[in-house]
XYZ file of C-alpha atoms in Angstrom:
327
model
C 0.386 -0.534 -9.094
C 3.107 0.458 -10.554
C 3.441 1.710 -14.857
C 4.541 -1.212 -16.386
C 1.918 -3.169 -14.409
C -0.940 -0.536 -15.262
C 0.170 -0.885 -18.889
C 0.209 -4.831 -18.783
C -3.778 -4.596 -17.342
C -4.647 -2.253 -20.045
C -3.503 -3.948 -23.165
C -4.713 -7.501 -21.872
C -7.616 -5.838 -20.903
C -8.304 -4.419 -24.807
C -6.608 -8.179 -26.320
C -9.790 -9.936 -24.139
C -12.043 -7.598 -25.177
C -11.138 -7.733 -29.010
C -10.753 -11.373 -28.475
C -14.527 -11.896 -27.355
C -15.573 -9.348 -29.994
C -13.888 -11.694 -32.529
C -15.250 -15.021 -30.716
C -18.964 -14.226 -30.224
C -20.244 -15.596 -33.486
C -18.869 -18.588 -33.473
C -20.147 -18.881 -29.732
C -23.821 -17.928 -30.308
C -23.448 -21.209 -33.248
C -21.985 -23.102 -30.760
C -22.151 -22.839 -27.392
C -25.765 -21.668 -26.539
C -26.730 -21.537 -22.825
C -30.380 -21.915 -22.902
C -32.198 -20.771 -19.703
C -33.774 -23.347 -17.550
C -35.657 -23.436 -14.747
C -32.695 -22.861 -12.278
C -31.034 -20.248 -14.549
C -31.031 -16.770 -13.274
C -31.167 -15.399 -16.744
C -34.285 -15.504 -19.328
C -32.581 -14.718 -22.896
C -29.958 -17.509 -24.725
C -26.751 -16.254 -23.880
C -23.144 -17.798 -25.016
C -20.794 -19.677 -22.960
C -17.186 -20.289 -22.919
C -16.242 -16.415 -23.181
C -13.345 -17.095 -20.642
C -11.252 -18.740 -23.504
C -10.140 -15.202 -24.234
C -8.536 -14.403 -20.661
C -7.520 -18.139 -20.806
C -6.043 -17.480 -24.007
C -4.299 -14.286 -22.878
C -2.762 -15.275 -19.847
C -1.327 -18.433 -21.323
C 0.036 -16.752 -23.724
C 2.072 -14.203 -21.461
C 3.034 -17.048 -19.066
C 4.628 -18.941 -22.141
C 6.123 -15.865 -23.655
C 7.680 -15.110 -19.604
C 8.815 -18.944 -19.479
C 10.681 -18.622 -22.701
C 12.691 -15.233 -21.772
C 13.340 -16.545 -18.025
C 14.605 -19.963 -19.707
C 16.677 -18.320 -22.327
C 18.196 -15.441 -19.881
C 21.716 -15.819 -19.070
C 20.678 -15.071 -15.181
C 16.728 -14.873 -14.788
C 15.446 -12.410 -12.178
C 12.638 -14.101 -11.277
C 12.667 -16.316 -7.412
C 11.525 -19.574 -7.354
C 8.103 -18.543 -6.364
C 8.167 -16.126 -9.149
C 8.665 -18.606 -11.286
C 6.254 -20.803 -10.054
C 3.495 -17.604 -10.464
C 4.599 -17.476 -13.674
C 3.810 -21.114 -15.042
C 0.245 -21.001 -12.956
C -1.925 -20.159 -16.265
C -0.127 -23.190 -17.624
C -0.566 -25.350 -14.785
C -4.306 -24.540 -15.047
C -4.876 -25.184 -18.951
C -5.763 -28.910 -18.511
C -9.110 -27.953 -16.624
C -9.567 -25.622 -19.279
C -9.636 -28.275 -21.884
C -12.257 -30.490 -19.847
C -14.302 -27.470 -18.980
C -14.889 -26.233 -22.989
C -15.374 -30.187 -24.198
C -17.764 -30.436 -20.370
C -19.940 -27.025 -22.054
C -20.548 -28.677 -25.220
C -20.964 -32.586 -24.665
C -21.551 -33.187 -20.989
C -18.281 -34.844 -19.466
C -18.574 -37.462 -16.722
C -17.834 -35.881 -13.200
C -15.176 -38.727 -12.372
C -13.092 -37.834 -15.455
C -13.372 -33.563 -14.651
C -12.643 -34.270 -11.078
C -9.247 -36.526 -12.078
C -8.067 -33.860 -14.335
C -9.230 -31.380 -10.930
C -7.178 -33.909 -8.516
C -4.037 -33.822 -10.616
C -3.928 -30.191 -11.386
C -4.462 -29.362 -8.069
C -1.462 -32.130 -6.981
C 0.558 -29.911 -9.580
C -0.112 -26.951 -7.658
C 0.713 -28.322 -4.301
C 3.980 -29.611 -5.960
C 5.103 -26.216 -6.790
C 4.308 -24.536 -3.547
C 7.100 -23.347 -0.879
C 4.514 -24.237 2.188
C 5.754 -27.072 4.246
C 3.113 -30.032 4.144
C 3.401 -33.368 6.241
C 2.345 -36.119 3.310
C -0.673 -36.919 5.642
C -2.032 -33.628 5.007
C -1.843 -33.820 1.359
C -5.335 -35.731 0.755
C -7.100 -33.160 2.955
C -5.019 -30.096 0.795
C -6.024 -31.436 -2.743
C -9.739 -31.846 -1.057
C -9.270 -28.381 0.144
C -8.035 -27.235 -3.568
C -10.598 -29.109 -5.630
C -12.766 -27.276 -3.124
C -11.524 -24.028 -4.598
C -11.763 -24.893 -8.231
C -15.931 -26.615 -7.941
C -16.792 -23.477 -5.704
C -15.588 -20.865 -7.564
C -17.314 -22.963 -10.728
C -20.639 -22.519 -8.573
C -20.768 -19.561 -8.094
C -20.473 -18.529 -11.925
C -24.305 -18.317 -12.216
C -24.657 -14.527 -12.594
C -23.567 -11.432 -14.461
C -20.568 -10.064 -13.652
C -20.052 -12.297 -9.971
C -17.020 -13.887 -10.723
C -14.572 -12.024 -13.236
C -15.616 -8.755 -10.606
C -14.768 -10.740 -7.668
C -11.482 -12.577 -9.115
C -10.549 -9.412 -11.016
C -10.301 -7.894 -7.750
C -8.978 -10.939 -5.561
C -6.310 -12.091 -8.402
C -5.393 -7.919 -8.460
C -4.607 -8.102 -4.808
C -3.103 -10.907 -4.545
C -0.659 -10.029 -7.562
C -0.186 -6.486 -5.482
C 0.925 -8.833 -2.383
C 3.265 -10.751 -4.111
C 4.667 -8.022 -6.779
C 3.969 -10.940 -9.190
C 5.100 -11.310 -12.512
C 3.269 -10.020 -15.760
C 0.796 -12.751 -16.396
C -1.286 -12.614 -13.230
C -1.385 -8.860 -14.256
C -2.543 -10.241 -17.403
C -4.583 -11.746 -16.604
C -6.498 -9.322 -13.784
C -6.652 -7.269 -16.985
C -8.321 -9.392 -19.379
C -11.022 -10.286 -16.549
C -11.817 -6.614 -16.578
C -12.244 -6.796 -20.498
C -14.064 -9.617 -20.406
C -16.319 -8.182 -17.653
C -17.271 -5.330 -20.347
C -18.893 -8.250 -22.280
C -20.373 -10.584 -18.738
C -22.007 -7.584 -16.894
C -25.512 -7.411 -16.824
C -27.096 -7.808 -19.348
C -24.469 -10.273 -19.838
C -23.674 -11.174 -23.744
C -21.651 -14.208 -22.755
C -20.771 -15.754 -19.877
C -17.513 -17.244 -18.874
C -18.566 -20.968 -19.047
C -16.780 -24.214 -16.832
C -13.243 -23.799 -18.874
C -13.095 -20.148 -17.443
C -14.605 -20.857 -14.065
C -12.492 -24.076 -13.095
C -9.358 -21.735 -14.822
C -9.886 -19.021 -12.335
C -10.273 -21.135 -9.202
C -7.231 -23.291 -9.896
C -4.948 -19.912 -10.917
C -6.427 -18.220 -7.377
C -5.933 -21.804 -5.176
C -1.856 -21.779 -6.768
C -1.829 -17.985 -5.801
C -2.676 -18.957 -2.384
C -0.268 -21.976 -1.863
C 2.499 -19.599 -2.458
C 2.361 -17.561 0.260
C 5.228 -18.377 2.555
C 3.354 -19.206 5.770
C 0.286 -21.110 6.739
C -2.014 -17.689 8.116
C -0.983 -16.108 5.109
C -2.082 -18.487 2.948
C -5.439 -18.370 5.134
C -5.298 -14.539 4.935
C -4.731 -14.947 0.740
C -7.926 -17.378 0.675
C -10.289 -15.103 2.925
C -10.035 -12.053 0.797
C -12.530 -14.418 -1.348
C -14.565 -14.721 1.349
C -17.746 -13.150 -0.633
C -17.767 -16.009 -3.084
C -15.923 -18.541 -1.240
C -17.716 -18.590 1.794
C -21.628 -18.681 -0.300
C -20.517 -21.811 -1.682
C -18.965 -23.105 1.664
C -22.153 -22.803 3.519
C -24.380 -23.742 0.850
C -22.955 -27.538 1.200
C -23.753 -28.335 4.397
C -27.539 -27.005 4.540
C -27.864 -29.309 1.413
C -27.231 -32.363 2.851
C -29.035 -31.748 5.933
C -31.767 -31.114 3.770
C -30.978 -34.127 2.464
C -30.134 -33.151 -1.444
C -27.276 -33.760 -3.946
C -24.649 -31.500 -2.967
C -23.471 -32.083 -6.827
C -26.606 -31.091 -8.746
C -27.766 -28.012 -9.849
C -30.206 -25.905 -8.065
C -30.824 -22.282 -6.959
C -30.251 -22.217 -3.216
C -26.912 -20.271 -2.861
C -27.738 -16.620 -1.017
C -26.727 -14.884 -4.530
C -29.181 -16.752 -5.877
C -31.511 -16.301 -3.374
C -31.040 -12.969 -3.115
C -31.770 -12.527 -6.839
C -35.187 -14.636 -6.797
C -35.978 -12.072 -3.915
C -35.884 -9.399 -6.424
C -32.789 -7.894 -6.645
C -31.318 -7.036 -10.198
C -28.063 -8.958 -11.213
C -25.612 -5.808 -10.782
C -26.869 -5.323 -7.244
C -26.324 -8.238 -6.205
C -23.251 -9.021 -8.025
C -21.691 -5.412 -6.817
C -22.731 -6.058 -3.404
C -19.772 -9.497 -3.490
C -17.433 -7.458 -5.826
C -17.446 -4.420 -2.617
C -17.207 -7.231 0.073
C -14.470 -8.269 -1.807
C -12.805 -5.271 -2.479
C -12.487 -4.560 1.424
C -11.106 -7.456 2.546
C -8.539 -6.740 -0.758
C -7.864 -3.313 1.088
C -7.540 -4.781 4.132
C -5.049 -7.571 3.008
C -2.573 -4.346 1.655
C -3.003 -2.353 4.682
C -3.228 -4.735 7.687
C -2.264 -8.221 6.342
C -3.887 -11.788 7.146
C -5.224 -10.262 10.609
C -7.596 -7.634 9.143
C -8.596 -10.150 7.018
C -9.584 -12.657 9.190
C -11.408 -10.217 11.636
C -13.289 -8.634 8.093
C -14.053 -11.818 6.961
C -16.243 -12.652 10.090
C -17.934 -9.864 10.069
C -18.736 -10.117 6.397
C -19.738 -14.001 7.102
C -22.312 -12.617 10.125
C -23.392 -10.027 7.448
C -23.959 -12.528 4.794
C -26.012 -15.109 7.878
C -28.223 -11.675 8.104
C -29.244 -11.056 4.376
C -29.856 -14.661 4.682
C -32.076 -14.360 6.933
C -33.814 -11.352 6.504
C -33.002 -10.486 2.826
C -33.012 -13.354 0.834
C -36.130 -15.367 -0.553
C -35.695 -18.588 2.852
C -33.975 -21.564 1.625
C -36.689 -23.937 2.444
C -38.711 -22.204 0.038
C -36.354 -21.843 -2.882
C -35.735 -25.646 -2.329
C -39.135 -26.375 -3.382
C -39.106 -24.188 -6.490
């Protein structure tokens, strides 16, 4: 990382932080997440803290539009440029998410808006796509967006793990200032979401994230690098992955809540939230370094192993799925 990047992390970094400070009251009157049954926390705790690395992003990406539209010769490369407008791109799922937390949204109206920002996304993407493989892709990136919106169910799990996937990415790509902004407002907003958590991130920042990483991917310049991008998430991504299928041959909703992901699980087996959440935010964090140093290759072979390791705390860790199905 290079100083002006370090800079751009820090102040974002202090803006969310301030930001959140400045937000919380109005969130506790709110926006109240009261614990439920299926909740992995026990005290009321406000939601929709990830309007302030919503809010900080967007802002750099508009103030980086407006100086590469109003330079004589921009510097920025096409994918640059399409980096830069990606916290844009993603503000429409913001909007659903915050009106979803406070008054319940159908799921065919938040999946449209997910359908036609992900369509955006594909739109601005330099991979070549036969238009028979663009239902399966905007599956694939709705996939992204709901997933990484799963797996927001404990403190500190995903702004660690997209703090760290976003940073390498952006490292990857030498990507323009508001990816770096953002990386750095997840960290200050982390300062407020670890555990004990004072306010979690809430659908408008989850679905944010998820859409901002899925664009990241799609501009890689090659199909296994665009794999390679989306394995370095492999921690969160993968939980979520395998979770669906054991649902519905269990016979369940694959859309309604519950508490049978392994984080979950793990957690109901008595591990405290920063374990387990610093046990995904490490797994992540190597296949990160192993993206810099080795490329989509290392990745691929890491994420296997990391899958087989995540099949044995499953197994042998983690309270068995049958039984946290029938709690």
């Amino acid at each position: 990382m290079l100083l002006p990047e370090f800079f751009s992390v820090a102040l974002a970094a202090f803006a969310a932080w301030w930001l959140l400070r400045a937000l919380l009251p109005n969130l506790r009157r709110r926006l109240l997440d009261q614990p439920n049954a299926r909740s992995c926390h026990s005290q009321p705790t406000p939601r929709g803290g990830g309007v302030a690395f919503v809010l900080v992003a967007a802002a750099v990406s508009a103030i980086g539009w407006s100086c590469a539209a109003f330079s004589g010769q921009p510097a920025l490369t096409g994918s640059q440029l399409a980096i830069l407008a990606l916290p844009l791109l993603a503000l429409p799922l913001v909007v659903v998410g915050f009106l979803d937390d406070r008054h319940n949204l159908s799921p065919g109206l938040r999946y449209g808006v997910q359908l036609a920002t992900a369509l955006l996304l594909i739109l601005v993407s330099p991979l070549p796509l036969p238009w028979l493989g663009l239902p399966m892709l905007l599956i694939a990136v709705t996939s992204v967006i709901n997933f990484t919106n799963f797996m927001d169910g404990l403190d500190g799990l995903v702004a660690g793990c997209m703090a760290v996937t976003i940073g390498a990415l952006a490292l990857s790509y030498a990507a323009p200032s508001p990816i770096w902004a953002l990386v750095g407002s997840l960290l200050g907003f982390l300062l407020w979401n670890w555990s004990p958590a004072k306010v979690f991130m809430g659908d408008s920042g989850s679905t944010f994230l998820g859409a901002v990483f899925a664009g990241l991917v799609l501009q890689a310049p090659t199909w296994p690098e665009a794999l390679g991008l989306l394995l370095v998430a492999t921690p969160l991504l993968g939980d979520a992955f395998f979770c669906v299928p054991r649902r519905l041959l269990a016979g369940q909703r694959v859309f309604q809540a519950h508490r049978l992901h392994l984080f979950q699980r793990l957690h109901q087996a008595g591990w405290p939230h920063a374990r387990v959440s610093s046990l995904y935010i490490v797994g992540t964090a190597v296949l990160a370094a192993a993206l810099l140093a080795g490329g989509w290759p290392w990745v691929v072979g890491l994420a296997v192993v990391e899958l087989f390791l995540g099949f044995w705390l499953d197994r042998h860790v983690a309270v068995p799925f049958t039984v946290a199905s029938q709690s």
